[in-house]
């Protein structure tokens, strides 16, 4: 079977790109440690009001000086609606939803998650700059979506 020279180049290029992309994925996974979320926590969205710590959403200070913030997202609020932490605080956010999928986004930080009924998502951020931060729902969740936000005061 005769394969044209250009065809052979093109096949070689295609296979080479496949190898390059596989190596990039491997590099990201093993050298940069970028992996899909694992060790996910599950929770019954019907029983949030009886399930610690989501029965009392809010801020907890840990003995090492960092904070944990537990949030419940529901149409069309975040609980707690306000939070206040000192400048320099490292806060680990734990978020779940009581009803539908919501967004959990704090502009000017690296917090960008989804609030999913049945699952607890987690992300940490160290607030090095003071100010009032807005926590917004950036996942369309219904008629009041655009009014779904909360505030975080860092002072
Ligand atoms: Cu909640 Cu959009």
PDB file of C-alpha atoms and ligand atoms in Angstrom:
ATOM      1  CA  UNK A   1       0.000   0.000   0.000  1.00  0.00           C
ATOM      2  CA  UNK A   2       1.351   3.361  -1.003  1.00  0.00           C
ATOM      3  CA  UNK A   3       0.978   6.247   1.432  1.00  0.00           C
ATOM      4  CA  UNK A   4       1.657   9.657   0.045  1.00  0.00           C
ATOM      5  CA  UNK A   5       4.536  11.544   1.631  1.00  0.00           C
ATOM      6  CA  UNK A   6       2.293  14.402   2.840  1.00  0.00           C
ATOM      7  CA  UNK A   7      -0.160  11.902   4.272  1.00  0.00           C
ATOM      8  CA  UNK A   8       2.663  10.298   6.212  1.00  0.00           C
ATOM      9  CA  UNK A   9       3.794  13.669   7.584  1.00  0.00           C
ATOM     10  CA  UNK A  10       0.257  14.467   8.635  1.00  0.00           C
ATOM     11  CA  UNK A  11      -0.149  11.099  10.395  1.00  0.00           C
ATOM     12  CA  UNK A  12       3.184  11.561  12.130  1.00  0.00           C
ATOM     13  CA  UNK A  13       2.122  15.039  13.244  1.00  0.00           C
ATOM     14  CA  UNK A  14      -1.213  13.725  14.578  1.00  0.00           C
ATOM     15  CA  UNK A  15       0.405  10.926  16.555  1.00  0.00           C
ATOM     16  CA  UNK A  16       3.100  13.282  17.867  1.00  0.00           C
ATOM     17  CA  UNK A  17       0.434  15.738  19.111  1.00  0.00           C
ATOM     18  CA  UNK A  18      -1.393  12.890  20.830  1.00  0.00           C
ATOM     19  CA  UNK A  19       1.823  11.959  22.642  1.00  0.00           C
ATOM     20  CA  UNK A  20       2.482  15.624  23.543  1.00  0.00           C
ATOM     21  CA  UNK A  21      -1.005  16.058  25.025  1.00  0.00           C
ATOM     22  CA  UNK A  22      -0.766  12.809  26.982  1.00  0.00           C
ATOM     23  CA  UNK A  23       2.588  13.926  28.376  1.00  0.00           C
ATOM     24  CA  UNK A  24       1.071  17.289  29.343  1.00  0.00           C
ATOM     25  CA  UNK A  25      -1.784  15.578  31.202  1.00  0.00           C
ATOM     26  CA  UNK A  26       0.715  13.305  32.916  1.00  0.00           C
ATOM     27  CA  UNK A  27       2.895  16.271  33.838  1.00  0.00           C
ATOM     28  CA  UNK A  28      -0.070  18.201  35.257  1.00  0.00           C
ATOM     29  CA  UNK A  29      -1.217  15.197  37.288  1.00  0.00           C
ATOM     30  CA  UNK A  30       2.124  14.037  38.672  1.00  0.00           C
ATOM     31  CA  UNK A  31       4.456  17.064  38.651  1.00  0.00           C
ATOM     32  CA  UNK A  32       1.928  19.870  39.267  1.00  0.00           C
ATOM     33  CA  UNK A  33      -0.395  17.644  41.308  1.00  0.00           C
ATOM     34  CA  UNK A  34      -3.530  18.820  39.491  1.00  0.00           C
ATOM     35  CA  UNK A  35      -6.160  16.162  40.061  1.00  0.00           C
ATOM     36  CA  UNK A  36      -9.912  15.825  40.083  1.00  0.00           C
ATOM     37  CA  UNK A  37     -11.462  16.313  43.519  1.00  0.00           C
ATOM     38  CA  UNK A  38     -11.255  13.237  45.701  1.00  0.00           C
ATOM     39  CA  UNK A  39     -12.312  12.234  49.193  1.00  0.00           C
ATOM     40  CA  UNK A  40     -15.578  14.063  48.652  1.00  0.00           C
ATOM     41  CA  UNK A  41     -17.990  14.345  51.509  1.00  0.00           C
ATOM     42  CA  UNK A  42     -21.644  13.487  51.061  1.00  0.00           C
ATOM     43  CA  UNK A  43     -24.558  14.884  52.996  1.00  0.00           C
ATOM     44  CA  UNK A  44     -28.335  14.433  52.843  1.00  0.00           C
ATOM     45  CA  UNK A  45     -29.766  17.737  51.529  1.00  0.00           C
ATOM     46  CA  UNK A  46     -33.153  16.973  53.170  1.00  0.00           C
ATOM     47  CA  UNK A  47     -31.544  16.703  56.606  1.00  0.00           C
ATOM     48  CA  UNK A  48     -29.120  19.646  56.618  1.00  0.00           C
ATOM     49  CA  UNK A  49     -30.899  21.262  59.560  1.00  0.00           C
ATOM     50  CA  UNK A  50     -30.129  18.154  61.663  1.00  0.00           C
ATOM     51  CA  UNK A  51     -26.663  17.414  60.280  1.00  0.00           C
ATOM     52  CA  UNK A  52     -23.685  19.011  62.011  1.00  0.00           C
ATOM     53  CA  UNK A  53     -21.941  21.237  61.080  1.00  0.00           C
ATOM     54  CA  UNK A  54     -24.550  22.399  58.555  1.00  0.00           C
ATOM     55  CA  UNK A  55     -27.266  22.606  61.228  1.00  0.00           C
ATOM     56  CA  UNK A  56     -25.373  25.692  62.457  1.00  0.00           C
ATOM     57  CA  UNK A  57     -23.714  27.237  59.396  1.00  0.00           C
ATOM     58  CA  UNK A  58     -21.101  29.895  60.097  1.00  0.00           C
ATOM     59  CA  UNK A  59     -17.545  30.473  61.172  1.00  0.00           C
ATOM     60  CA  UNK A  60     -15.395  28.284  63.425  1.00  0.00           C
ATOM     61  CA  UNK A  61     -11.947  29.263  64.645  1.00  0.00           C
ATOM     62  CA  UNK A  62      -9.479  26.403  64.842  1.00  0.00           C
ATOM     63  CA  UNK A  63      -6.782  26.111  67.522  1.00  0.00           C
ATOM     64  CA  UNK A  64      -4.090  26.837  64.878  1.00  0.00           C
ATOM     65  CA  UNK A  65      -5.624  30.258  64.172  1.00  0.00           C
ATOM     66  CA  UNK A  66      -7.237  29.409  60.849  1.00  0.00           C
ATOM     67  CA  UNK A  67     -10.955  29.402  60.202  1.00  0.00           C
ATOM     68  CA  UNK A  68     -13.557  27.084  58.789  1.00  0.00           C
ATOM     69  CA  UNK A  69     -16.667  28.591  57.234  1.00  0.00           C
ATOM     70  CA  UNK A  70     -19.705  26.371  56.716  1.00  0.00           C
ATOM     71  CA  UNK A  71     -22.213  27.590  54.162  1.00  0.00           C
ATOM     72  CA  UNK A  72     -25.612  26.393  53.078  1.00  0.00           C
ATOM     73  CA  UNK A  73     -26.823  27.706  49.729  1.00  0.00           C
ATOM     74  CA  UNK A  74     -30.563  27.732  49.106  1.00  0.00           C
ATOM     75  CA  UNK A  75     -32.975  29.622  46.830  1.00  0.00           C
ATOM     76  CA  UNK A  76     -32.045  32.524  47.011  1.00  0.00           C
ATOM     77  CA  UNK A  77     -29.715  32.992  49.976  1.00  0.00           C
ATOM     78  CA  UNK A  78     -26.445  31.978  51.461  1.00  0.00           C
ATOM     79  CA  UNK A  79     -26.422  31.063  55.130  1.00  0.00           C
ATOM     80  CA  UNK A  80     -24.654  32.819  56.809  1.00  0.00           C
ATOM     81  CA  UNK A  81     -25.467  36.070  54.992  1.00  0.00           C
ATOM     82  CA  UNK A  82     -22.539  37.883  56.577  1.00  0.00           C
ATOM     83  CA  UNK A  83     -19.190  36.802  57.896  1.00  0.00           C
ATOM     84  CA  UNK A  84     -16.357  38.755  59.471  1.00  0.00           C
ATOM     85  CA  UNK A  85     -12.710  37.707  59.716  1.00  0.00           C
ATOM     86  CA  UNK A  86      -9.465  39.569  60.532  1.00  0.00           C
ATOM     87  CA  UNK A  87      -7.008  40.455  57.750  1.00  0.00           C
ATOM     88  CA  UNK A  88      -4.562  37.655  57.080  1.00  0.00           C
ATOM     89  CA  UNK A  89      -7.024  34.907  57.995  1.00  0.00           C
ATOM     90  CA  UNK A  90      -6.916  31.622  56.191  1.00  0.00           C
ATOM     91  CA  UNK A  91     -10.483  30.469  55.707  1.00  0.00           C
ATOM     92  CA  UNK A  92     -11.505  27.045  54.471  1.00  0.00           C
ATOM     93  CA  UNK A  93     -14.975  27.161  52.968  1.00  0.00           C
ATOM     94  CA  UNK A  94     -17.296  24.160  53.135  1.00  0.00           C
ATOM     95  CA  UNK A  95     -20.348  24.552  50.995  1.00  0.00           C
ATOM     96  CA  UNK A  96     -23.399  22.517  50.163  1.00  0.00           C
ATOM     97  CA  UNK A  97     -26.867  23.221  48.830  1.00  0.00           C
ATOM     98  CA  UNK A  98     -30.250  22.574  50.390  1.00  0.00           C
ATOM     99  CA  UNK A  99     -32.102  22.505  47.076  1.00  0.00           C
ATOM    100  CA  UNK A 100     -30.703  23.095  43.577  1.00  0.00           C
ATOM    101  CA  UNK A 101     -27.217  23.655  42.181  1.00  0.00           C
ATOM    102  CA  UNK A 102     -25.850  27.085  43.072  1.00  0.00           C
ATOM    103  CA  UNK A 103     -22.574  28.854  42.432  1.00  0.00           C
ATOM    104  CA  UNK A 104     -20.155  29.961  45.127  1.00  0.00           C
ATOM    105  CA  UNK A 105     -17.850  32.656  43.834  1.00  0.00           C
ATOM    106  CA  UNK A 106     -15.894  35.330  45.704  1.00  0.00           C
ATOM    107  CA  UNK A 107     -14.403  37.823  43.231  1.00  0.00           C
ATOM    108  CA  UNK A 108     -10.789  38.933  43.961  1.00  0.00           C
ATOM    109  CA  UNK A 109     -10.068  35.547  45.565  1.00  0.00           C
ATOM    110  CA  UNK A 110      -9.459  32.046  44.245  1.00  0.00           C
ATOM    111  CA  UNK A 111     -12.782  30.801  45.650  1.00  0.00           C
ATOM    112  CA  UNK A 112     -14.903  29.529  42.793  1.00  0.00           C
ATOM    113  CA  UNK A 113     -17.043  26.456  43.453  1.00  0.00           C
ATOM    114  CA  UNK A 114     -20.437  24.975  42.888  1.00  0.00           C
ATOM    115  CA  UNK A 115     -22.854  24.290  45.721  1.00  0.00           C
ATOM    116  CA  UNK A 116     -24.374  20.922  44.926  1.00  0.00           C
ATOM    117  CA  UNK A 117     -27.162  19.237  46.893  1.00  0.00           C
ATOM    118  CA  UNK A 118     -25.812  16.054  48.450  1.00  0.00           C
ATOM    119  CA  UNK A 119     -22.143  17.043  48.269  1.00  0.00           C
ATOM    120  CA  UNK A 120     -19.775  19.205  50.292  1.00  0.00           C
ATOM    121  CA  UNK A 121     -17.242  21.235  48.311  1.00  0.00           C
ATOM    122  CA  UNK A 122     -14.165  22.770  49.918  1.00  0.00           C
ATOM    123  CA  UNK A 123     -11.686  25.472  49.044  1.00  0.00           C
ATOM    124  CA  UNK A 124      -9.334  27.656  51.087  1.00  0.00           C
ATOM    125  CA  UNK A 125      -8.272  31.260  50.750  1.00  0.00           C
ATOM    126  CA  UNK A 126      -6.027  33.539  52.791  1.00  0.00           C
ATOM    127  CA  UNK A 127      -7.486  37.040  52.921  1.00  0.00           C
ATOM    128  CA  UNK A 128      -4.367  39.209  52.763  1.00  0.00           C
ATOM    129  CA  UNK A 129      -6.235  42.407  51.829  1.00  0.00           C
ATOM    130  CA  UNK A 130      -8.890  44.093  53.933  1.00  0.00           C
ATOM    131  CA  UNK A 131     -12.217  45.024  52.463  1.00  0.00           C
ATOM    132  CA  UNK A 132     -15.760  43.914  51.927  1.00  0.00           C
ATOM    133  CA  UNK A 133     -15.967  40.887  49.715  1.00  0.00           C
ATOM    134  CA  UNK A 134     -19.037  39.788  47.887  1.00  0.00           C
ATOM    135  CA  UNK A 135     -19.975  36.131  47.709  1.00  0.00           C
ATOM    136  CA  UNK A 136     -22.165  35.566  44.693  1.00  0.00           C
ATOM    137  CA  UNK A 137     -24.097  32.761  43.111  1.00  0.00           C
ATOM    138  CA  UNK A 138     -22.810  32.438  39.562  1.00  0.00           C
ATOM    139  CA  UNK A 139     -24.845  29.411  38.556  1.00  0.00           C
ATOM    140  CA  UNK A 140     -28.342  30.110  37.294  1.00  0.00           C
ATOM    141  CA  UNK A 141     -30.675  28.722  39.960  1.00  0.00           C
ATOM    142  CA  UNK A 142     -34.056  30.294  39.342  1.00  0.00           C
ATOM    143  CA  UNK A 143     -36.066  33.494  39.297  1.00  0.00           C
ATOM    144  CA  UNK A 144     -34.132  35.149  42.158  1.00  0.00           C
ATOM    145  CA  UNK A 145     -30.662  34.100  41.021  1.00  0.00           C
ATOM    146  CA  UNK A 146     -29.410  37.644  40.434  1.00  0.00           C
ATOM    147  CA  UNK A 147     -30.247  38.575  44.051  1.00  0.00           C
ATOM    148  CA  UNK A 148     -28.380  35.666  45.611  1.00  0.00           C
ATOM    149  CA  UNK A 149     -25.314  36.942  47.413  1.00  0.00           C
ATOM    150  CA  UNK A 150     -23.693  37.275  50.819  1.00  0.00           C
ATOM    151  CA  UNK A 151     -20.987  39.473  52.310  1.00  0.00           C
ATOM    152  CA  UNK A 152     -17.633  38.754  53.896  1.00  0.00           C
ATOM    153  CA  UNK A 153     -15.978  41.537  55.835  1.00  0.00           C
ATOM    154  CA  UNK A 154     -12.192  41.358  56.188  1.00  0.00           C
ATOM    155  CA  UNK A 155     -10.829  43.962  58.622  1.00  0.00           C
TER     156      UNK A 155
HETATM  157 CU1  LIG B   1     -28.246  30.504  43.473  1.00  0.00          CU
HETATM  158 CU2  LIG B   1     -27.948  31.411  41.290  1.00  0.00          CU
END
